[in-house]
Short mmCIF file of N, CA, C and O in Angstrom, two decimals:
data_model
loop_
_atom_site.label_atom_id
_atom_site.label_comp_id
_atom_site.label_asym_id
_atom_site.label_seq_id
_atom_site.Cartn_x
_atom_site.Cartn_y
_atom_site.Cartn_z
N UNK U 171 0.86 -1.18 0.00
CA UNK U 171 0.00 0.00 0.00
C UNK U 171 0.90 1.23 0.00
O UNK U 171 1.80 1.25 0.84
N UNK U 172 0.76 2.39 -0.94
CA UNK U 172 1.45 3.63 -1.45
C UNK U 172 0.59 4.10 -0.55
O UNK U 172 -0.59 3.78 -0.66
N UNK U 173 1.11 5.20 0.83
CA UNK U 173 0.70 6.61 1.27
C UNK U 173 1.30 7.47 0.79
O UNK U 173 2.52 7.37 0.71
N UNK U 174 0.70 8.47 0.36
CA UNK U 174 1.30 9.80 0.06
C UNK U 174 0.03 10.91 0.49
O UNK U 174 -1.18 10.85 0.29
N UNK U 175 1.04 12.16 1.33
CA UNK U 175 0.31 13.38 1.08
C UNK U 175 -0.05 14.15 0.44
O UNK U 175 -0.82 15.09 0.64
N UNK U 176 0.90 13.53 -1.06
CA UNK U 176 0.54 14.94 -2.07
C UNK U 176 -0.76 14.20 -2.99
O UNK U 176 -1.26 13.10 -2.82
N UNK U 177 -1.00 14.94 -3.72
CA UNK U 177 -2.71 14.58 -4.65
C UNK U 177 -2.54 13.71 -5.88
O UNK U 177 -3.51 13.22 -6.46
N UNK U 178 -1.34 13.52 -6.25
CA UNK U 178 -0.73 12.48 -7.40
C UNK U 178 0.21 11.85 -6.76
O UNK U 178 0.61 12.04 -5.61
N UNK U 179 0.72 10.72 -7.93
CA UNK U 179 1.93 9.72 -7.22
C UNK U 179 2.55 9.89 -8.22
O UNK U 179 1.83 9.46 -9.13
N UNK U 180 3.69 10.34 -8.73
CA UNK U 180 4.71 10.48 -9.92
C UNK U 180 5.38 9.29 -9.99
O UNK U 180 6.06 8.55 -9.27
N UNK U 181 4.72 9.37 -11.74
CA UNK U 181 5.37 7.79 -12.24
C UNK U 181 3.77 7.23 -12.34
O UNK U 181 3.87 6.14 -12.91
N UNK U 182 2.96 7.37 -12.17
CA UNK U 182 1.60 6.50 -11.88
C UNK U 182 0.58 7.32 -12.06
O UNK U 182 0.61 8.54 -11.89
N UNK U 183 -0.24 6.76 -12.37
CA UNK U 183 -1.74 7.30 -12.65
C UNK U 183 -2.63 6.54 -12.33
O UNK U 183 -2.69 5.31 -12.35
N UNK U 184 -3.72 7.70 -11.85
CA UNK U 184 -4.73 6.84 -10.94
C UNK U 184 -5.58 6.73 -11.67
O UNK U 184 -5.94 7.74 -12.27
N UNK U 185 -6.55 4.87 -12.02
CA UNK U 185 -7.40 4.84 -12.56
C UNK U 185 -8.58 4.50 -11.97
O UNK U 185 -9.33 3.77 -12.61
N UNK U 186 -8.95 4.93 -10.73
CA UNK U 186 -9.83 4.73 -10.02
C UNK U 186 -9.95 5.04 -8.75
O UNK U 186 -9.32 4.45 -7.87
N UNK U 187 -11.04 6.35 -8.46
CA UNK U 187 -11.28 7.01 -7.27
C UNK U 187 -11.77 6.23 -6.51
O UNK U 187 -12.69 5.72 -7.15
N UNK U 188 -11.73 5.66 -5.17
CA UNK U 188 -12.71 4.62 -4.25
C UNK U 188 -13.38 5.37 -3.49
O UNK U 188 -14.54 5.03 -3.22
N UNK U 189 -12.73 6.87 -2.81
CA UNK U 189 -13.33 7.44 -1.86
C UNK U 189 -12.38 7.83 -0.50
O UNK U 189 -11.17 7.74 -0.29
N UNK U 190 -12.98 8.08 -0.08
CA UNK U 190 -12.91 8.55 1.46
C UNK U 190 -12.04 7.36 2.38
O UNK U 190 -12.40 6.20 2.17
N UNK U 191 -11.06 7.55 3.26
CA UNK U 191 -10.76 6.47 3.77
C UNK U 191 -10.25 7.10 5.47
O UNK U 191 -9.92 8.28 5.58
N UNK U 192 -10.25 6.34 6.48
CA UNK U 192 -9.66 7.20 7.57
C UNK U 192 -9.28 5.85 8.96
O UNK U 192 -9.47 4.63 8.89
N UNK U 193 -8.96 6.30 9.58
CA UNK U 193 -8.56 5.23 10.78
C UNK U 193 -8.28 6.22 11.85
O UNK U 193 -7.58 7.23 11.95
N UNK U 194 -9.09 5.53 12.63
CA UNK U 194 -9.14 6.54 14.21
C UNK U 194 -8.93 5.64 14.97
O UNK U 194 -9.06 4.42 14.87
N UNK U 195 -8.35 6.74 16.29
CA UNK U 195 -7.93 5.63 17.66
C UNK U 195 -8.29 7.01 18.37
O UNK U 195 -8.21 8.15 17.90
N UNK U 196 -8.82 6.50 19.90
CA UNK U 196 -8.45 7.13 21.27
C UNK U 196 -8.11 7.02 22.18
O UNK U 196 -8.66 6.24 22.95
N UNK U 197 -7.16 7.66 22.48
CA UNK U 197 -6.07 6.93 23.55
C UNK U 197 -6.59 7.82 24.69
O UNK U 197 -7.38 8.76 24.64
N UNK U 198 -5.91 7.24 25.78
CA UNK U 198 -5.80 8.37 26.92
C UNK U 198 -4.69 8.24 27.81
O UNK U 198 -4.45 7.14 28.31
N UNK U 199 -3.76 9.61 28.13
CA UNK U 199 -2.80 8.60 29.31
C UNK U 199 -2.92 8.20 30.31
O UNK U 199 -4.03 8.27 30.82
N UNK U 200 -1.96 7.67 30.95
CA UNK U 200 -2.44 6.90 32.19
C UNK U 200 -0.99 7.68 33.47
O UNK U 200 0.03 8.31 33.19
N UNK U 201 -1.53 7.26 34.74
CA UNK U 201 -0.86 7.96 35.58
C UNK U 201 0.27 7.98 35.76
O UNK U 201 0.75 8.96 36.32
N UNK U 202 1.15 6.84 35.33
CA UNK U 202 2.45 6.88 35.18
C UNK U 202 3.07 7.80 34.15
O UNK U 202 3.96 8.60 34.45
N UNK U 203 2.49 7.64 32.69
CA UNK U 203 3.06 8.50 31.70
C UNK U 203 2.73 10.33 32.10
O UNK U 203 3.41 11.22 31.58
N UNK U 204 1.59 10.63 33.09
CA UNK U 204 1.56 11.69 33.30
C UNK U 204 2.66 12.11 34.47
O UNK U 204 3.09 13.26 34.44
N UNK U 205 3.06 11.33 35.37
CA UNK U 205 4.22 11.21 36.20
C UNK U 205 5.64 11.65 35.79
O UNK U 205 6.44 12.41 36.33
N UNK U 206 5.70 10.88 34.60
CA UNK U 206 7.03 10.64 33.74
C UNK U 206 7.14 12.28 33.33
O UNK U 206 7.92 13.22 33.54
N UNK U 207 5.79 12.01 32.58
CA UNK U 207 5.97 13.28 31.35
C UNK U 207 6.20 14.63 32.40
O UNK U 207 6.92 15.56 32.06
N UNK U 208 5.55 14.58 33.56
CA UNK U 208 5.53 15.63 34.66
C UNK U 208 6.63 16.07 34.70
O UNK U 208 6.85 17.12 34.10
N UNK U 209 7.88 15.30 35.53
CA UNK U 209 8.89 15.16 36.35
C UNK U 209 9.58 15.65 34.32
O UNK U 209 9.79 16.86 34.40
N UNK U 210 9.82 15.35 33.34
CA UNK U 210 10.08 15.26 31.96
C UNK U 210 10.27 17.03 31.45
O UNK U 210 11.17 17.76 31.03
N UNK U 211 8.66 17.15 31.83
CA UNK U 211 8.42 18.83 31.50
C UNK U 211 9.03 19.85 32.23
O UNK U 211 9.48 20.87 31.73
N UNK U 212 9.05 19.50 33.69
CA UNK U 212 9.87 20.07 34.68
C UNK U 212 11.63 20.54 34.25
O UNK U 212 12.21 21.62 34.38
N UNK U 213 11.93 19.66 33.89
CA UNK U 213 13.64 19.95 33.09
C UNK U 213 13.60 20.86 31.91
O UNK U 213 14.39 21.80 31.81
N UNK U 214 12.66 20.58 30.96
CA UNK U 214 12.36 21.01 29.88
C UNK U 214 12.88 20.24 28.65
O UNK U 214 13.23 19.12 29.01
N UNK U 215 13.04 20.41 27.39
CA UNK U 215 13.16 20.15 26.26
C UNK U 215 12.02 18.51 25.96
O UNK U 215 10.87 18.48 26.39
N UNK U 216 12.33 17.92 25.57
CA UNK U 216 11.23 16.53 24.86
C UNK U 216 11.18 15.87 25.81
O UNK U 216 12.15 15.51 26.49
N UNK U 217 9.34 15.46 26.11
CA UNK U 217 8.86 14.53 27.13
C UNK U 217 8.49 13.50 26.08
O UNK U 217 7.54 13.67 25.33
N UNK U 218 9.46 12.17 26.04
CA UNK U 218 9.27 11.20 25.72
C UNK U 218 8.43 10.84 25.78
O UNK U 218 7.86 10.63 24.71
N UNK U 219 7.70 10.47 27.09
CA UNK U 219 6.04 9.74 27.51
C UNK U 219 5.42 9.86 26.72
O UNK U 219 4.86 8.96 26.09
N UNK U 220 5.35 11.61 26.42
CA UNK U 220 4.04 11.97 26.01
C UNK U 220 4.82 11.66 23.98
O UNK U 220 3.93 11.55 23.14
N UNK U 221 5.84 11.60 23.62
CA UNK U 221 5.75 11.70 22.71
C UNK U 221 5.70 9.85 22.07
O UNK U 221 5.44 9.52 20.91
N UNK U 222 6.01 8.97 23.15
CA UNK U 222 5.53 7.84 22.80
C UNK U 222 4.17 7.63 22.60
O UNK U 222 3.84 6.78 21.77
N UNK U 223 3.31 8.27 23.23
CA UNK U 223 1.96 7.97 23.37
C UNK U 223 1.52 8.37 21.60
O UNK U 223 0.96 7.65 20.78
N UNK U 224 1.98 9.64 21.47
CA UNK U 224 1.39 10.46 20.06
C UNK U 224 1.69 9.46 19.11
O UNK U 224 0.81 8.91 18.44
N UNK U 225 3.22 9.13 19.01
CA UNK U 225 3.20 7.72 18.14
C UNK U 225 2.91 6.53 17.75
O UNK U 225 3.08 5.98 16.67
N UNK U 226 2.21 5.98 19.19
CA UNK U 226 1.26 5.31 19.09
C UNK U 226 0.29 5.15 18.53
O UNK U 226 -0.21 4.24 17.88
N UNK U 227 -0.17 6.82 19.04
CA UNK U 227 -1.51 6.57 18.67
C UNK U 227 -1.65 6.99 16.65
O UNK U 227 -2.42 6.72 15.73
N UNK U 228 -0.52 7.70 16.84
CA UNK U 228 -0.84 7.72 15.21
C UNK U 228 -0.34 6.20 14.36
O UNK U 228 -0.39 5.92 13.16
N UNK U 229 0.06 5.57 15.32
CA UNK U 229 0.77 4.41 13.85
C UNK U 229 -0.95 3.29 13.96
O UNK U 229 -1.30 2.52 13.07
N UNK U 230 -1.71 3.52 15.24
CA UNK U 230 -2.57 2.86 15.09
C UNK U 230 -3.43 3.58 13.75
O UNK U 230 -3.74 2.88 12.78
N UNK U 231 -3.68 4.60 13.79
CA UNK U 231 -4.76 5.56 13.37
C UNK U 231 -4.15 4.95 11.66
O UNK U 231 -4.96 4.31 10.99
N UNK U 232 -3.47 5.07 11.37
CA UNK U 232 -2.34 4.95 10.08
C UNK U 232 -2.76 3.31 9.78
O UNK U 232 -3.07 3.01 8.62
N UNK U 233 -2.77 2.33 10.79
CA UNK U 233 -2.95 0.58 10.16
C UNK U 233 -4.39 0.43 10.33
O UNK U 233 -4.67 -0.73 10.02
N UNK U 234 -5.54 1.16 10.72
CA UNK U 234 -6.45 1.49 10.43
C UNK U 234 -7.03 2.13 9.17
O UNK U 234 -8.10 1.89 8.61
N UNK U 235 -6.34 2.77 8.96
CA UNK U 235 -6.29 3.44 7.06
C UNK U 235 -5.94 2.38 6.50
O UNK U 235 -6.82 1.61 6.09
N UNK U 236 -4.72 2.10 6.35
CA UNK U 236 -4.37 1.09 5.81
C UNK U 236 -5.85 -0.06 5.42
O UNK U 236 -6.32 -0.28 4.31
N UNK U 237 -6.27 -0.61 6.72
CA UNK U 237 -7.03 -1.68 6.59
C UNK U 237 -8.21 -1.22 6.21
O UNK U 237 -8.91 -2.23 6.19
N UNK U 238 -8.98 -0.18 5.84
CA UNK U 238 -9.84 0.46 5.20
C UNK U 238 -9.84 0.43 3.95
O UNK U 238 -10.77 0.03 3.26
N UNK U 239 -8.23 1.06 3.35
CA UNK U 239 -8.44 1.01 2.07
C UNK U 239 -7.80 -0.09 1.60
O UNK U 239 -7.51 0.17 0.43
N UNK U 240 -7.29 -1.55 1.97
CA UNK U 240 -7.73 -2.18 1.28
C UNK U 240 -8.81 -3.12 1.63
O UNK U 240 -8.87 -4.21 1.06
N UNK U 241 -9.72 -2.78 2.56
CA UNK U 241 -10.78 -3.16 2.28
C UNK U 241 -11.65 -2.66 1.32
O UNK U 241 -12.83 -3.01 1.28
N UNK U 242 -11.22 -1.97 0.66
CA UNK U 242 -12.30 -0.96 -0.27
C UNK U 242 -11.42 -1.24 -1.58
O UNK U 242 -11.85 -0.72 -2.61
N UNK U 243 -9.98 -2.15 -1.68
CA UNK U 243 -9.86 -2.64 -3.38
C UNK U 243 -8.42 -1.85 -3.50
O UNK U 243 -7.68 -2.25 -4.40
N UNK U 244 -7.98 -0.80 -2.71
CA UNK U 244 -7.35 0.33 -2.94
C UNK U 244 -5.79 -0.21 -3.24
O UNK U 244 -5.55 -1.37 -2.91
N UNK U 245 -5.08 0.32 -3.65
CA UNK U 245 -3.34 0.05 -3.61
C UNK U 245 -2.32 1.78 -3.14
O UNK U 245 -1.16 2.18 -3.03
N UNK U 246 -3.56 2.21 -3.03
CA UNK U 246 -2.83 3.48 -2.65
C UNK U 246 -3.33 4.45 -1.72
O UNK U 246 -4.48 4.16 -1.40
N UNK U 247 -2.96 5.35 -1.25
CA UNK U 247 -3.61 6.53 -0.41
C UNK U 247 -3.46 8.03 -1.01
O UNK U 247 -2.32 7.92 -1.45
N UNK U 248 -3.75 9.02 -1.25
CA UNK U 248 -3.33 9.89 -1.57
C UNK U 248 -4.10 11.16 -0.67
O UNK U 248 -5.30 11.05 -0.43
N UNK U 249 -3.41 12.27 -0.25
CA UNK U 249 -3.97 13.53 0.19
C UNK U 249 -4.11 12.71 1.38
O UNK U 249 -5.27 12.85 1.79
N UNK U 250 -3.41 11.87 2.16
CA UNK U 250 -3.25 11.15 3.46
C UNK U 250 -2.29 12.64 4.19
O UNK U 250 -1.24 13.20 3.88
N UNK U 251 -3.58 12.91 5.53
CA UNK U 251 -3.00 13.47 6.50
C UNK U 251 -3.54 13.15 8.23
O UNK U 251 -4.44 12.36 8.50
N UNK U 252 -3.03 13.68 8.90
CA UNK U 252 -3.37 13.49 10.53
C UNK U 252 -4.13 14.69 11.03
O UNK U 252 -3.98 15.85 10.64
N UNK U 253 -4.92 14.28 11.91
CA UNK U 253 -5.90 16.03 12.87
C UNK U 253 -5.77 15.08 14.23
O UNK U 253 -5.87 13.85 14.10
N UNK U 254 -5.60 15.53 15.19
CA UNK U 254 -5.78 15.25 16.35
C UNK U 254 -6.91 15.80 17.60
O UNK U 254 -7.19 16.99 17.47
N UNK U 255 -7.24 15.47 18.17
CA UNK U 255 -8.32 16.49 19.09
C UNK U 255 -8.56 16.16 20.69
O UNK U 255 -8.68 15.02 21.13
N UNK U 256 -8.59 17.06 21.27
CA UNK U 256 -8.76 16.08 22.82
C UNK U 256 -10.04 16.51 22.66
O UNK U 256 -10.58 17.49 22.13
N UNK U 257 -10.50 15.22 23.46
CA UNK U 257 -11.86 15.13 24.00
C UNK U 257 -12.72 15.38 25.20
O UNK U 257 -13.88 15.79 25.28
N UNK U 258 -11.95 15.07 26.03
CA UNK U 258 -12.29 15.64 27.34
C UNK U 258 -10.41 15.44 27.96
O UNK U 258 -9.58 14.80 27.31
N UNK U 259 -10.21 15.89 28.84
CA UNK U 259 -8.51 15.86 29.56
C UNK U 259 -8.03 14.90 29.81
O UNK U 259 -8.46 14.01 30.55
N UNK U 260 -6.63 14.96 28.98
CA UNK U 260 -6.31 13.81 29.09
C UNK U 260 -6.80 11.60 28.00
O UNK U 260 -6.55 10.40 28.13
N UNK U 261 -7.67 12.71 26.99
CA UNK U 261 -8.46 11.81 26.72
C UNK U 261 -8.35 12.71 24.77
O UNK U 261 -9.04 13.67 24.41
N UNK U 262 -7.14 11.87 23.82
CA UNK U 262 -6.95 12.66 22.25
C UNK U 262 -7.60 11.33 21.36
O UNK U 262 -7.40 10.12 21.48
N UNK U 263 -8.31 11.99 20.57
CA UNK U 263 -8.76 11.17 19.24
C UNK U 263 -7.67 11.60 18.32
O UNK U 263 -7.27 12.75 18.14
N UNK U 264 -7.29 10.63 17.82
CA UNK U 264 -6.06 10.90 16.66
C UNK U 264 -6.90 10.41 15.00
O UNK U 264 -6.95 9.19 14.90
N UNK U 265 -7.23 10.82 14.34
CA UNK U 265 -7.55 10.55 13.22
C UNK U 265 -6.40 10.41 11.74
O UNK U 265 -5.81 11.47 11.51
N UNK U 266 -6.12 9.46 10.93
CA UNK U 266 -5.46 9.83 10.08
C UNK U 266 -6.81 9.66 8.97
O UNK U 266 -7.85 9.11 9.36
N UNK U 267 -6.66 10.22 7.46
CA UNK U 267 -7.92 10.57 6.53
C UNK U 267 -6.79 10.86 5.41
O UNK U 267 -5.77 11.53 5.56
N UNK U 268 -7.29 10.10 4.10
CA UNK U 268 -7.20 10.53 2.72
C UNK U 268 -7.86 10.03 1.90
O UNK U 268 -8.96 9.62 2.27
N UNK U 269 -7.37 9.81 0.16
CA UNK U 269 -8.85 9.10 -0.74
C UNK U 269 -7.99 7.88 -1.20
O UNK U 269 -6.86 7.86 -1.67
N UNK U 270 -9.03 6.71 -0.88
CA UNK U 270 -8.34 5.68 -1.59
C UNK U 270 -8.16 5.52 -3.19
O UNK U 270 -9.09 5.32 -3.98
N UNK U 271 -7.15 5.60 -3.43
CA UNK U 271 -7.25 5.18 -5.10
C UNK U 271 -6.41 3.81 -5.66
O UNK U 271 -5.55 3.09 -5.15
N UNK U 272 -7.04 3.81 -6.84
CA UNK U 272 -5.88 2.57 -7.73
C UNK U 272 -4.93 3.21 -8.60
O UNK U 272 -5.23 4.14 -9.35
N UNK U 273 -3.60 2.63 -8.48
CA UNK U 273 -2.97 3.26 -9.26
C UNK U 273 -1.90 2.07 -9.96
O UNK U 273 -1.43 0.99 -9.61
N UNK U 274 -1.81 3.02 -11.20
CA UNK U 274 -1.14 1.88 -11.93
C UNK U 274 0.26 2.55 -12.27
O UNK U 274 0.13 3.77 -12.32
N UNK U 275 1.69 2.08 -12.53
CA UNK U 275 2.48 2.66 -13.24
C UNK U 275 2.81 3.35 -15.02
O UNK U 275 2.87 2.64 -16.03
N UNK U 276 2.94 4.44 -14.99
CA UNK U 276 2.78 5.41 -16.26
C UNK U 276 3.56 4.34 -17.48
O UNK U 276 3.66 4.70 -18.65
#
């Protein structure tokens, strides 16, 4: 499976729009990683915790796309990006979203 952010894939052409595709997760942390990340932020520069968590949650959000579009026939992703949102504290929906297409080489 081809992700890309940009709206074409160079070298290839798409012969078939499928649609809409996306994979969501919601995570929330838990009291240790707020501990970590605490004692983390306190020093300053990169709180690991919290930046393990974000990666998480996006590689889920990402094999969720994945398994969308090829459930829908797809070999590719295109205009694939991430939005994130908290929901209530302590509590982020991570969404990744682009259009599934087929693509063949030019």
């Amino acid at each position: 499976m081809l992700i890309v952010t940009t709206n074409d894939v160079p070298g290839h052409r798409i012969v078939r729009t499928l649609g809409l595709v996306r994979g969501i997760t919601v995570r929330s942390r838990n009291i240790v990683s707020d501990a970590i990340g605490g004692l983390q932020s306190m020093m300053g520069g990169r709180v690991g915790a919290y930046v393990k968590l974000a990666e998480t949650s996006r590689a889920e959000a990402y094999d969720e796309l994945v398994q969308h579009a090829q459930g829908m026939g797809a070999n590719a992703v295109i205009a694939m990006r991430y939005e994130a949102n908290e929901i209530m504290e302590g509590v982020t929906e991570v969404l990744a979203y682009g259009t599934a297409v087929v693509i063949e080489p030019i």
